[in-house]
Every structure is written in structure tokens, then in C-alpha cells.
Amino acid sequence: MGRNAHETECRLKRLHFLALCCLSVIAACRGAMVWHSPCRMSLSGDYTPRAWWKNPTVPMTRFVARLAYDGTHFNGWQFQVKSRTVQLEVERAINSTLAACPDSDLLDKVCIRAVAAGRTDAGVHARGQVIHFDYPAVAAGRFTVQEFETKLNEGLVSDVRLWNVSHAPPPREKNLAVQGDWHAMYNSRSKLYTYRFSTRAVADPLHRNYCCAVPRGEALDLRKLAELTSIFEGKHDYQNFANRLQHKRRMSKRGEEFSTVRHVRSVELVSEAPEEYAIHVLLDGALQRMVRNMVGGLWAVARGDMSEAELRRALDGPLYAKGRSPIRAAPAHGLTLEWVYYDDF
Amino acid sequence: MGRNAHETECRLKRLHFLALCCLSVIAACRGAMVWHSPCRMSLSGDYTPRAWWKNPTVPMTRFVARLAYDGTHFNGWQFQVKSRTVQLEVERAINSTLAACPDSDLLDKVCIRAVAAGRTDAGVHARGQVIHFDYPAVAAGRFTVQEFETKLNEGLVSDVRLWNVSHAPPPREKNLAVQGDWHAMYNSRSKLYTYRFSTRAVADPLHRNYCCAVPRGEALDLRKLAELTSIFEGKHDYQNFANRLQHKRRMSKRGEEFSTVRHVRSVELVSEAPEEYAIHVLLDGALQRMVRNMVGGLWAVARGDMSEAELRRALDGPLYAKGRSPIRAAPAHGLTLEWVYYDDF
């Protein structure tokens, strides 16, 4: 390598480093990096980092609750700056209950965050989502869990509802952990997703936000679809059915390879009303957009746009290059996270 | 009466007359009276009176269709100036299909209006509403009814759908009338309304726009409610269950007394899901807000706020003075016009 080439490379590297610094500063200024601050939500809705989320001097109790929401007007579960998300609304409601507590500086000491069993995409609904959160024991002692549930729902927007609010189940093995270790995501055994679609020539406008209307002309072979569902059952590599996979792989913190193998317990097509169908998918865990991609793949074969062999190749097969995958995700509004199963909740 | 008193009275009458004139002029200028003009809708959505709605030189064909809509974001069926109504959206969609017709001056000759079987209130939904409208025969001959239905739905907003579009049934008795005489309102035999409500402590957010959540603490005696429904069956005077009755009575055009007697064929309470109920009301015709007032009355007795005797007194009894009626209408969003029955459609 000549001296000039080496100098150019060094200059490019410096420029690259400078550009990265500038981008980080801009991102931090615009608030995009506030997310990494563990406590960023004030009750007025502005995102100013404050005290550490779990102050060691404040004893906490872990609560667990079922969560139902209409995802139509939400940008998914996960908190985003300048976007309406379910997590934002739930955390705002939980934290606002602290304001009524006589120990009024609790609001400055703690900022409660909710952890969900799974992060749903924008537009996806939930009926039996589960969250856990740590709540100051002194505030929790002031009312029963029933009263707490009422208070939380009073503070929530109408398209989100919390129910079955209760104390986190005690650890089953005494040696293992303290009560606080119950985790909505890690303790979950399986999840039931339901994708609803209609093959009516004219869709019912009262179901339009919860049931995907398969456009007229895209006649689906429903018998074929019902037969196909079985190919997903069992353990398979779903790398062609996941979105943003490269990003996930880079982010894998443990250093080990991010696995895209998932266990799907059952996939079933049922008729819920005349010309209205539901695909129930019971699985241990899902990759991002996996269920919507599965439904999209099933539709493509049932419609004749893709061969059954191609769908089988996509499952367990080598990763398609970006944009080359024949799988297209079904629209978000048809999907509902119906239930998260646990051994002890 | 003294001369002064007489003069004062005359002056007051003159002032009264002048005030009325001024108000009429203001109302006309603001467009509030454009409603009375038979053709007031241009495709751009502004309400300029144009040609007579049914130009005798343009032969028309009568169409009939089922109509389903999500009433959440509508101010009811009936056209209103500066308010989003179902009639406005439906008429806009029908008229816009004329723009593609080669006989392009049709748009200047006719302005099509839709007539519904019943006018639903703001927030009330419909699944089996029926409308009729007259469409220029020359334009109708250019496509099949199936294609026409597709075209209409393409031009409609997503919360309204037209289906089962077809030519109006022929007159059954030859002497009686021409085909054009089939009428969505006058030919209807009966209507099925369904009021949905939930007694869950925490309501399902996915049903919040279509099912009324009876607030916690208002424990309903559902057995009593189911027994009570029978008191409405048969012919009864529903004057205490109607809104704006005085107005209706004044407006009765035939000069004869406006009857408030209505025939209710059946009222039935059924359970649709755990803690979710529906009250099906089948009747020949309804007064304004009658079904919602019936449900409100049933709830009041089942909740213990009103005695059964009081409800029976309200039914068939003398008209309560304004504000004295113990009947409170149930919220609009629980009500759906499920079906309109005809002998020939």
C-alpha cells in the first residue's frame, strides 16, 4: 500500500469517526437517546431524566397484571420518543397514582417502568398481554389490589385496560430468588396469537380495525390453507420470517449467536362467523413480525402466488438476501395477542 | 284594554315579526336552510343548490342496497350542514360515480339523494340498514350491479360499506304503481335493533365503541331484566320513551294527530359472551331514541333506581312534563340497527 493510499484511508477513518460523533450529539439533542436513561418520564409527559428508577432506599413490591389494548391508534407497545405507545400510557397511569400518596417525594425518588411479556408492533392488539412493575411498598400498602386496579384504570386512556392486577407470584423454589424475580417476559411459557381475516366481498365496517379484509379477487383456497398450517408446527428456524434480523444479531449481548429457532406448538384455522376466519398460533416465543409473516406466507400459497415447496424452502432454509424474500407480512390490524401463559399466573 | 297597552302590544308584535325575518335571513345566509333545497350537494362537498334532483327529462332507475356503518365518528344518518353524517358520505359516493359517465352533463342535470329505512342517531351503528336511490338509467346501463357495488364502495369512506346493491323489486300488484315506487322506509315490515352491554368490572377496550360498559357498582339484576323485557311486547303508547315529541307533533303534515303507539314484536335478553349481553328488539317502527330509552328503563329497574310499577306507568301512561321523566336513554354506542325486514328484499 502506498503512502498516499494509507493517508487517504486514515483521513476517511477520521471523517467517519467525526460523522459518528456529530450524529450522536444530534440524536442526544433531539431526545432520541433519552430512551437509554432508565427514568425519563415525568407526569406531564415530557421526557426529562430524573432519579434512578429503583432507588435502593425505597422498598418495592412487584405487581403483575393482564393488559388489553386496541392497537389501532398506538405505535406498538415499546416506548418511543414523540410517538404514542402503550408503554407510555401504562407507565403514565402507574406513576400518576403516586401523586396521591402522602409521602409526596416518592415521585422524585422513583419512576416506575412496566415490563411486558412481549412487544407488539404498531397496530397489533392485545387481550391477554401481561406486564410486571415494581411499586413502592409504602404506597401499595394504602389500598387493596382491587382498589389499585380501579385507580389505574381511572388514570388510563379508554383504549387500554388493566385487569387482574395482583402481587407477583412467590418464587417456587426457595433457594432460587426473592419475590421480585418474577418476570413477565422470562417466566412466560407460551403465547397465543390470533390473526383474524375476512373473505367477504364487502367487509363489515364494524370489524375493520380488528379483522383484515382480504381484497376481492384474491380468492383464497381455504382447504389448502387449513392443510398448510401443520408445516409450521414443531421446532423450526424462522430466520426468513423475521424482520430486522441483522440488527438483532448485532445486538445479541451474550456474545453467542442469536438463535432464530422457535418452537410453534400449534397453528389452527377456524371459522368464527360466515366468511370470517381466525388463525390461532400457539408458540413459546416469536421473532419480530413472525406471526404476520407466517400468515402472509400461508395466504400467498393459498392464493397461488407462491408454491408450497417455496414456503417449505423459506422455513428452515438459508437466509434470503434483503428484498429477495418471497414472504410478505399480513397487515398488523388483524393480529391480536390473545393470551400469555404462565405456570403460576 | 287601554290605547297605550294596545299600541305597546302592536309594537311588540312588529318587533317579533322583524326579529323572525332577521333570523331567517341570517339562517339562509349561513346555509342552515340549504337543507330544504332538494339538490344541494356538489362533489367537492360544498352545498350549492343546483338543478332539480329528479329532472323529468332524465329517465331514472331505482336501486336498493344494504348499508353497514360504524357510527362512532358520525353525527347520525341524516344530512346536516357542517357535520359528518352517513347520508352525506353515501350521497357523495353515489354522485361521484356519475363523473365517469361519458354523458358528462348528467352531473349538472341530476343530484342523487339516498333515502334510508330509518334515521339512526349520532353514535348508533348499523349492519343491515337499507337505502333506496334513483340513478340515471343511461349511466346504470354501463355496468352490472356487481360492478356498481364495487365502484360505490371504492368511493366510500372505510367506516361505511354498501352491499347487496340491486334493482328495486318490481311492484307486486300491477295496478298499484310503477317500479320507482318501492320505498326503503314505507315498504319496511319490521326492524331488528340490538343493544350490547357488558357487566365486566373492566371492559374490553376492543369492544369499547360497540358495547356499553355498565359502570362497576351499578350491579344489574339480570334475572329481573330478562323477566321485564316482556312488558314491552305488543302495541303500546311509547310517548314517554320518545325524544323531541312536541316537535314531531307540530311537524305532523297530514293534520291528524301524530301517533306514539308502536308495535314491538319481541324483546329478548341473550348472553353473547361471558358477562357480555345483548337485548334484541324487533319492532315495526321506532320513535326517536325509543330503543335506547327502553334499555335505559330496563337498566334503571334492574339496578333498583326505579320501581317496576313506575316503568309500567311510563308505558301507556300520560306524558311526563319536560325533565320530569324518570327514563334516561342508554348511551348511543351500544346500539346497532341489525336488520330491516321487507316482504320482497
XYZ file of N, CA and C in Angstrom, chain B residues 91-289:
597
model
N -74.255 9.728 -0.283
C -74.665 10.507 -1.464
C -73.446 10.984 -2.250
N -72.395 11.356 -1.545
C -71.173 11.787 -2.219
C -70.619 10.642 -3.098
N -70.620 9.404 -2.509
C -70.094 8.248 -3.247
C -70.962 7.943 -4.470
N -72.296 8.002 -4.294
C -73.191 7.675 -5.417
C -73.012 8.706 -6.534
N -73.031 9.979 -6.161
C -72.930 11.040 -7.174
C -71.574 11.029 -7.883
N -70.537 10.628 -7.154
C -69.206 10.662 -7.763
C -69.076 9.630 -8.881
N -69.912 8.568 -8.860
C -69.844 7.574 -9.944
C -70.337 8.175 -11.267
N -71.120 9.258 -11.192
C -71.639 9.905 -12.408
C -70.536 10.621 -13.179
N -69.478 11.031 -12.464
C -68.408 11.807 -13.100
C -67.725 11.009 -14.209
N -67.688 9.653 -14.047
C -67.006 8.812 -15.040
C -67.879 8.529 -16.260
N -69.149 8.970 -16.213
C -70.088 8.679 -17.290
C -69.799 9.594 -18.492
N -69.751 9.039 -19.748
C -69.467 9.897 -20.910
C -70.490 11.032 -21.067
N -71.743 10.756 -20.708
C -72.779 11.796 -20.753
C -72.521 12.722 -19.558
N -71.450 13.552 -19.707
C -70.885 14.219 -18.535
C -71.791 15.295 -17.937
N -72.762 15.779 -18.733
C -73.616 16.821 -18.141
C -74.682 16.231 -17.228
N -74.646 14.912 -17.053
C -75.560 14.265 -16.096
C -75.377 14.867 -14.701
N -74.106 15.176 -14.407
C -73.789 15.738 -13.101
C -74.491 17.074 -12.862
N -74.753 17.791 -13.952
C -75.452 19.069 -13.810
C -76.962 18.883 -13.817
N -77.387 17.775 -14.431
C -78.831 17.558 -14.556
C -79.435 16.954 -13.294
N -78.717 16.007 -12.713
C -79.292 15.309 -11.549
C -78.347 15.370 -10.344
N -78.946 15.270 -9.184
C -78.173 15.118 -7.965
C -78.906 14.071 -7.150
N -78.262 12.935 -7.005
C -78.948 11.770 -6.429
C -78.982 11.852 -4.911
N -80.144 11.527 -4.365
C -80.278 11.506 -2.903
C -80.676 10.115 -2.440
N -80.190 9.723 -1.301
C -80.465 8.392 -0.765
C -81.500 8.501 0.352
N -82.452 7.549 0.349
C -83.472 7.509 1.398
C -83.266 6.240 2.220
N -83.155 6.396 3.537
C -82.897 5.233 4.398
C -84.183 4.717 5.027
N -84.142 3.459 5.453
C -85.302 2.846 6.110
C -85.577 3.503 7.456
N -84.522 3.971 8.114
C -84.688 4.626 9.413
C -83.502 5.523 9.680
N -83.739 6.616 10.396
C -82.649 7.541 10.702
C -82.022 7.168 12.028
N -80.777 6.799 12.010
C -80.119 6.459 13.280
C -79.482 7.705 13.897
N -79.417 7.701 15.233
C -78.831 8.837 15.984
C -77.313 8.866 15.864
N -76.734 9.947 16.337
C -75.276 10.065 16.392
C -74.717 8.939 17.260
N -73.714 8.245 16.767
C -73.060 7.181 17.544
C -73.665 5.806 17.386
N -74.882 5.724 16.801
C -75.538 4.427 16.615
C -74.982 3.773 15.341
N -74.754 2.449 15.408
C -74.185 1.719 14.274
C -75.295 1.037 13.463
N -74.914 0.512 12.312
C -75.865 -0.255 11.501
C -75.141 -1.363 10.777
N -75.831 -2.506 10.626
C -75.275 -3.605 9.826
C -76.201 -3.912 8.660
N -77.511 -3.825 8.883
C -78.468 -4.194 7.848
C -79.428 -3.059 7.521
N -78.954 -1.816 7.622
C -79.741 -0.652 7.196
C -80.039 -0.802 5.700
N -81.137 -0.209 5.222
C -81.477 -0.294 3.791
C -81.689 1.114 3.241
N -81.172 1.344 2.035
C -81.437 2.628 1.369
C -81.964 2.376 -0.035
N -82.703 3.373 -0.566
C -83.003 3.344 -1.999
C -82.581 4.672 -2.607
N -82.276 4.649 -3.894
C -81.932 5.885 -4.598
C -82.230 5.718 -6.081
N -82.528 6.839 -6.737
C -82.802 6.816 -8.176
C -81.542 7.202 -8.928
N -81.209 6.395 -9.943
C -79.948 6.577 -10.667
C -80.265 6.697 -12.153
N -79.598 7.605 -12.881
C -79.904 7.762 -14.307
C -79.757 6.433 -15.057
N -80.807 6.044 -15.795
C -80.823 4.740 -16.474
C -79.652 4.616 -17.444
N -79.306 5.724 -18.129
C -78.233 5.677 -19.123
C -76.887 5.350 -18.462
N -76.682 5.841 -17.259
C -75.430 5.559 -16.542
C -75.467 4.148 -15.960
N -76.656 3.727 -15.482
C -76.784 2.403 -14.863
C -76.560 1.294 -15.877
N -76.887 1.566 -17.153
C -76.745 0.537 -18.186
C -75.303 0.228 -18.533
N -74.370 1.022 -18.028
C -72.961 0.855 -18.404
C -72.230 -0.213 -17.583
N -72.818 -0.659 -16.490
C -72.156 -1.719 -15.711
C -73.188 -2.600 -15.012
N -72.739 -3.791 -14.604
C -73.626 -4.704 -13.882
C -73.782 -4.201 -12.438
N -74.759 -4.710 -11.720
C -74.963 -4.275 -10.332
C -73.752 -4.635 -9.463
N -73.111 -5.757 -9.832
C -71.913 -6.180 -9.095
C -70.796 -5.141 -9.242
N -70.588 -4.704 -10.492
C -69.561 -3.683 -10.752
C -69.940 -2.361 -10.076
N -71.228 -2.068 -10.114
C -71.729 -0.833 -9.495
C -71.410 -0.838 -7.996
N -71.659 -1.987 -7.354
C -71.388 -2.114 -5.919
C -69.905 -1.867 -5.624
N -69.036 -2.457 -6.452
C -67.585 -2.268 -6.262
C -67.213 -0.790 -6.406
N -67.749 -0.156 -7.463
C -67.468 1.261 -7.704
C -67.910 2.118 -6.520
N -69.115 1.845 -6.015
C -69.647 2.628 -4.891
C -68.748 2.472 -3.664
N -68.335 1.227 -3.373
C -67.504 1.003 -2.184
C -66.109 1.595 -2.325
N -65.610 1.650 -3.563
C -64.307 2.283 -3.786
C -64.367 3.778 -3.459
N -65.533 4.373 -3.714
C -65.679 5.803 -3.460
C -66.084 6.133 -2.027
N -66.368 5.088 -1.244
C -66.852 5.315 0.129
C -65.721 5.343 1.154
N -65.956 6.037 2.256
C -65.006 6.042 3.365
C -65.020 4.655 4.030
N -63.951 4.323 4.778
C -63.810 2.945 5.260
C -64.814 2.569 6.339
N -65.449 3.543 7.000
C -66.411 3.169 8.038
C -67.846 3.025 7.525
N -68.018 3.044 6.209
C -69.333 2.792 5.610
C -69.149 1.801 4.465
N -70.026 0.819 4.373
C -69.980 -0.128 3.264
C -71.387 -0.415 2.750
N -71.505 -0.441 1.417
C -72.765 -0.780 0.764
C -72.655 -2.210 0.248
N -73.664 -3.007 0.429
C -73.627 -4.354 -0.136
C -75.027 -4.772 -0.563
N -75.060 -5.857 -1.334
C -76.332 -6.336 -1.878
C -77.024 -5.242 -2.705
N -76.246 -4.453 -3.443
C -76.831 -3.426 -4.316
C -77.616 -4.135 -5.421
N -78.868 -3.742 -5.618
C -79.675 -4.387 -6.675
C -80.780 -3.443 -7.137
N -81.441 -3.809 -8.247
C -82.566 -3.013 -8.727
C -83.729 -3.173 -7.745
N -84.504 -2.113 -7.586
C -85.634 -2.170 -6.651
C -86.599 -3.260 -7.093
N -87.168 -4.008 -6.138
C -88.104 -5.079 -6.514
C -89.292 -4.505 -7.312
N -89.831 -5.291 -8.257
C -90.973 -4.799 -9.041
C -92.202 -4.703 -8.154
N -93.157 -3.828 -8.538
C -94.383 -3.728 -7.732
C -95.148 -5.042 -7.801
N -95.691 -5.434 -6.654
C -96.334 -6.749 -6.622
C -97.725 -6.730 -7.243
N -98.436 -5.602 -7.055
C -99.758 -5.503 -7.685
C -99.642 -4.575 -8.876
N -100.051 -5.102 -10.046
C -99.801 -4.382 -11.290
C -100.456 -3.007 -11.318
N -101.645 -2.935 -10.764
C -102.388 -1.671 -10.822
C -101.770 -0.595 -9.943
N -101.062 -1.072 -8.968
C -100.665 -0.152 -7.902
C -99.721 0.944 -8.341
N -98.594 0.542 -8.883
C -97.575 1.570 -9.084
C -96.539 1.142 -10.094
N -95.674 2.046 -10.421
C -94.536 1.716 -11.280
C -93.400 1.241 -10.374
N -92.319 0.787 -11.006
C -91.218 0.221 -10.238
C -90.624 1.221 -9.251
N -90.603 2.470 -9.676
C -89.984 3.507 -8.862
C -90.623 3.703 -7.512
N -91.750 3.092 -7.299
C -92.465 3.358 -6.049
C -91.967 2.570 -4.850
N -91.049 1.638 -5.062
C -90.526 0.885 -3.919
C -89.798 1.866 -3.000
N -90.107 1.812 -1.716
C -89.579 2.809 -0.792
C -88.929 2.128 0.419
N -87.683 2.497 0.704
C -86.936 1.843 1.794
C -87.635 1.999 3.135
N -88.263 3.170 3.368
C -88.898 3.391 4.668
C -90.326 2.843 4.711
N -91.143 3.204 3.708
C -92.561 2.835 3.769
C -92.808 1.349 3.525
N -91.924 0.696 2.739
C -92.127 -0.727 2.464
C -91.597 -1.644 3.570
N -90.860 -1.069 4.548
C -90.255 -1.940 5.570
C -91.329 -2.558 6.452
N -91.102 -3.824 6.812
C -92.092 -4.549 7.614
C -91.725 -4.443 9.091
N -90.458 -4.668 9.401
C -90.015 -4.546 10.794
C -88.512 -4.316 10.847
N -88.027 -3.956 12.032
C -86.605 -3.674 12.201
C -86.089 -4.398 13.433
N -84.861 -4.884 13.326
C -84.234 -5.526 14.480
C -83.096 -4.628 14.979
N -83.239 -4.145 16.208
C -82.177 -3.381 16.855
C -81.541 -4.264 17.928
N -80.231 -4.127 18.110
C -79.567 -4.869 19.183
C -78.797 -3.899 20.060
N -79.049 -3.964 21.362
C -78.284 -3.141 22.298
C -77.323 -4.042 23.053
N -76.019 -3.784 22.905
C -74.999 -4.614 23.563
C -74.436 -3.909 24.787
N -74.321 -4.661 25.900
C -73.698 -4.084 27.093
C -72.913 -5.145 27.846
N -71.967 -4.648 28.633
C -71.088 -5.555 29.374
C -71.159 -5.219 30.852
N -71.134 -6.263 31.700
C -71.169 -6.022 33.146
C -69.816 -6.330 33.771
N -68.777 -6.467 32.930
C -67.436 -6.751 33.454
C -66.924 -5.591 34.303
N -66.140 -5.942 35.316
C -65.527 -4.911 36.159
C -64.616 -4.039 35.289
N -63.864 -4.673 34.399
C -63.008 -3.927 33.467
C -63.456 -4.296 32.061
N -63.883 -3.278 31.298
C -64.442 -3.534 29.970
C -63.339 -3.853 28.967
N -63.695 -4.609 27.931
C -62.748 -4.962 26.870
C -62.538 -3.734 25.980
N -61.286 -3.210 25.894
C -61.080 -1.988 25.083
C -61.337 -2.208 23.593
N -61.288 -3.466 23.137
C -61.545 -3.725 21.717
C -63.041 -3.655 21.386
N -63.886 -3.684 22.411
C -65.340 -3.579 22.187
C -65.877 -2.225 22.607
N -64.995 -1.304 23.034
C -65.489 -0.102 23.711
C -66.416 0.763 22.864
N -66.290 0.696 21.529
C -67.145 1.524 20.676
C -68.444 0.846 20.293
N -68.602 -0.443 20.637
C -69.767 -1.185 20.154
C -70.553 -1.849 21.283
N -70.078 -1.705 22.486
C -70.682 -2.404 23.624
C -70.584 -1.460 24.824
N -71.719 -1.164 25.433
C -71.722 -0.179 26.522
C -71.282 -0.848 27.825
N -70.269 -0.284 28.467
C -69.790 -0.833 29.735
C -70.633 -0.254 30.862
N -71.412 -1.108 31.531
C -72.192 -0.649 32.676
C -71.211 -0.451 33.824
N -71.074 0.783 34.325
C -70.023 1.037 35.303
C -70.115 0.121 36.518
N -68.940 -0.184 37.054
C -68.851 -1.043 38.229
C -69.661 -0.432 39.385
N -70.281 -1.262 40.151
C -71.082 -0.765 41.268
C -72.550 -0.659 40.883
N -72.800 -0.489 39.581
C -74.199 -0.453 39.144
C -74.639 -1.887 38.871
N -74.568 -2.722 39.895
C -74.864 -4.151 39.725
C -76.286 -4.332 39.211
N -76.410 -4.970 38.058
C -77.719 -5.191 37.460
C -78.248 -6.560 37.876
N -79.541 -6.596 38.213
C -80.194 -7.874 38.461
C -80.643 -8.410 37.104
N -79.810 -9.269 36.523
C -80.065 -9.686 35.136
C -81.293 -10.586 35.005
N -81.591 -11.319 36.073
C -82.784 -12.174 36.031
C -84.036 -11.300 35.942
N -84.042 -10.229 36.741
C -85.174 -9.290 36.730
C -85.267 -8.633 35.351
N -84.097 -8.266 34.801
C -84.060 -7.615 33.493
C -84.670 -8.525 32.419
N -84.294 -9.813 32.465
C -84.809 -10.765 31.474
C -86.326 -10.922 31.595
N -86.834 -10.878 32.848
C -88.288 -11.004 33.054
C -89.014 -9.761 32.556
N -88.387 -8.593 32.792
C -89.022 -7.307 32.483
C -89.256 -7.088 30.990
N -88.366 -7.677 30.170
C -88.435 -7.379 28.732
C -89.823 -7.594 28.152
N -90.582 -8.570 28.736
C -91.890 -8.912 28.159
C -92.899 -7.781 28.264
N -92.686 -6.821 29.191
C -93.710 -5.768 29.369
C -93.797 -4.859 28.139
N -92.752 -4.863 27.304
C -92.787 -4.001 26.125
C -93.494 -4.650 24.934
N -93.664 -5.958 24.994
C -94.191 -6.647 23.809
C -95.662 -6.308 23.558
N -95.996 -6.186 22.285
C -97.353 -5.834 21.894
C -97.454 -4.370 21.506
N -98.704 -3.869 21.353
C -98.901 -2.461 20.979
C -98.996 -1.607 22.236
N -98.170 -0.578 22.315
C -98.168 0.305 23.479
C -97.968 1.753 23.042
N -98.377 2.658 23.933
C -98.127 4.084 23.676
C -96.752 4.430 24.270
N -95.812 4.771 23.400
C -94.426 4.991 23.828
C -94.087 6.470 23.952
N -95.107 7.323 24.253
C -94.817 8.758 24.244
C -93.761 9.157 25.287
N -93.676 8.404 26.411
C -92.661 8.739 27.418
C -91.279 8.185 27.056
N -91.189 7.449 25.965
C -89.913 6.860 25.552
C -89.364 7.530 24.294
N -89.946 8.680 23.935
C -89.516 9.355 22.709
C -88.912 10.713 23.025
N -87.958 11.112 22.216
C -87.381 12.457 22.375
C -87.981 13.407 21.326
N -87.966 14.686 21.633
C -88.452 15.729 20.717
C -89.850 15.425 20.196
N -90.704 15.015 21.098
C -92.043 14.608 20.703
C -92.887 15.801 20.279
N -92.788 16.890 21.048
C -93.592 18.084 20.732
C -93.280 18.570 19.329
N -91.986 18.554 18.997
C -91.538 18.989 17.692
C -92.165 18.123 16.607
N -92.145 16.817 16.832
C -92.706 15.871 15.862
C -94.187 16.141 15.678
N -94.851 16.389 16.816
C -96.304 16.594 16.755
C -96.645 17.828 15.942
N -95.864 18.900 16.146
C -96.080 20.125 15.372
C -95.873 19.869 13.893
N -94.879 19.000 13.602
C -94.481 18.797 12.217
C -95.362 17.797 11.475
N -96.267 17.145 12.168
C -97.124 16.156 11.530
C -97.870 16.823 10.381
N -97.563 16.424 9.164
C -98.031 17.173 7.996
C -99.481 16.889 7.645
N -99.948 15.716 7.952
C -101.288 15.333 7.491
C -102.396 15.992 8.304
N -102.019 16.712 9.316
C -103.039 17.410 10.103
C -103.590 16.540 11.204
N -103.503 15.221 11.014
C -104.036 14.325 12.039
C -103.030 14.201 13.187
N -103.494 13.708 14.304
C -102.652 13.549 15.493
C -101.503 12.595 15.197
N -100.283 12.994 15.612
C -99.106 12.144 15.429
C -99.185 11.016 16.453
N -99.266 9.788 15.977
C -99.446 8.670 16.907
C -98.122 8.228 17.516
N -98.156 7.974 18.822
C -96.958 7.477 19.504
C -97.125 5.997 19.884
N -98.178 5.381 19.312
C -98.379 3.953 19.555
C -97.491 3.176 18.591
N -96.715 2.240 19.134
C -95.828 1.426 18.304
C -95.989 -0.044 18.670
N -95.781 -0.891 17.665
C -95.923 -2.328 17.883
C -94.536 -2.973 18.039
N -94.266 -3.445 19.245
C -92.993 -4.135 19.497
C -93.264 -5.636 19.457
N -92.611 -6.331 18.514
C -92.887 -7.758 18.344
C -92.217 -8.606 19.422
N -90.957 -8.323 19.707
C -90.279 -9.100 20.753
C -89.105 -8.331 21.337
N -88.840 -8.564 22.617
C -87.657 -8.018 23.289
C -87.021 -9.189 24.031
N -85.742 -9.387 23.819
C -85.106 -10.596 24.351
C -83.703 -10.268 24.845
N -83.380 -10.795 26.036
C -82.018 -10.638 26.572
C -81.246 -11.922 26.320
N -80.097 -11.829 25.656
C -79.273 -13.015 25.440
C -77.831 -12.735 25.867
N -77.141 -13.798 26.245
C -75.729 -13.674 26.627
C -74.878 -14.019 25.414
N -74.022 -13.081 24.994
C -73.210 -13.311 23.788
C -71.808 -13.816 24.123
N -71.332 -13.476 25.308
C -70.005 -13.899 25.774
C -70.047 -13.785 27.295
N -69.025 -14.291 28.005
C -69.066 -14.148 29.464
C -69.180 -12.676 29.869
N -70.238 -12.365 30.602
C -70.517 -11.009 31.094
C -70.758 -9.987 29.971
N -71.093 -10.457 28.778
C -71.484 -9.552 27.686
C -72.870 -9.956 27.203
N -73.778 -8.989 27.162
C -75.174 -9.283 26.871
C -75.677 -8.440 25.704
N -76.760 -8.939 25.091
C -77.398 -8.196 24.016
C -78.904 -8.214 24.240
N -79.546 -7.064 24.044
C -81.003 -7.010 24.086
C -81.476 -6.833 22.644
N -82.145 -7.864 22.116
C -82.665 -7.789 20.747
C -84.082 -7.230 20.784
N -84.330 -6.169 20.042
C -85.659 -5.557 19.993
C -86.158 -5.597 18.551
N -87.246 -6.361 18.329
C -87.834 -6.455 16.995
C -89.129 -5.654 17.008
N -89.211 -4.619 16.170
C -90.407 -3.763 16.184
C -90.767 -3.301 14.778
N -92.018 -2.855 14.645
C -92.467 -2.412 13.322
C -91.887 -1.045 12.977
N -91.792 -0.193 13.969
C -91.238 1.136 13.735
C -90.907 1.747 15.082
N -89.897 2.628 15.121
C -89.456 3.179 16.407
C -89.586 4.694 16.410
N -89.901 5.258 17.576
C -89.837 6.711 17.760
C -88.379 7.081 18.006
N -88.100 8.396 17.971
C -86.717 8.817 18.180
C -86.212 8.406 19.568
N -85.074 7.733 19.607
C -84.410 7.255 20.830
C -85.212 6.240 21.620
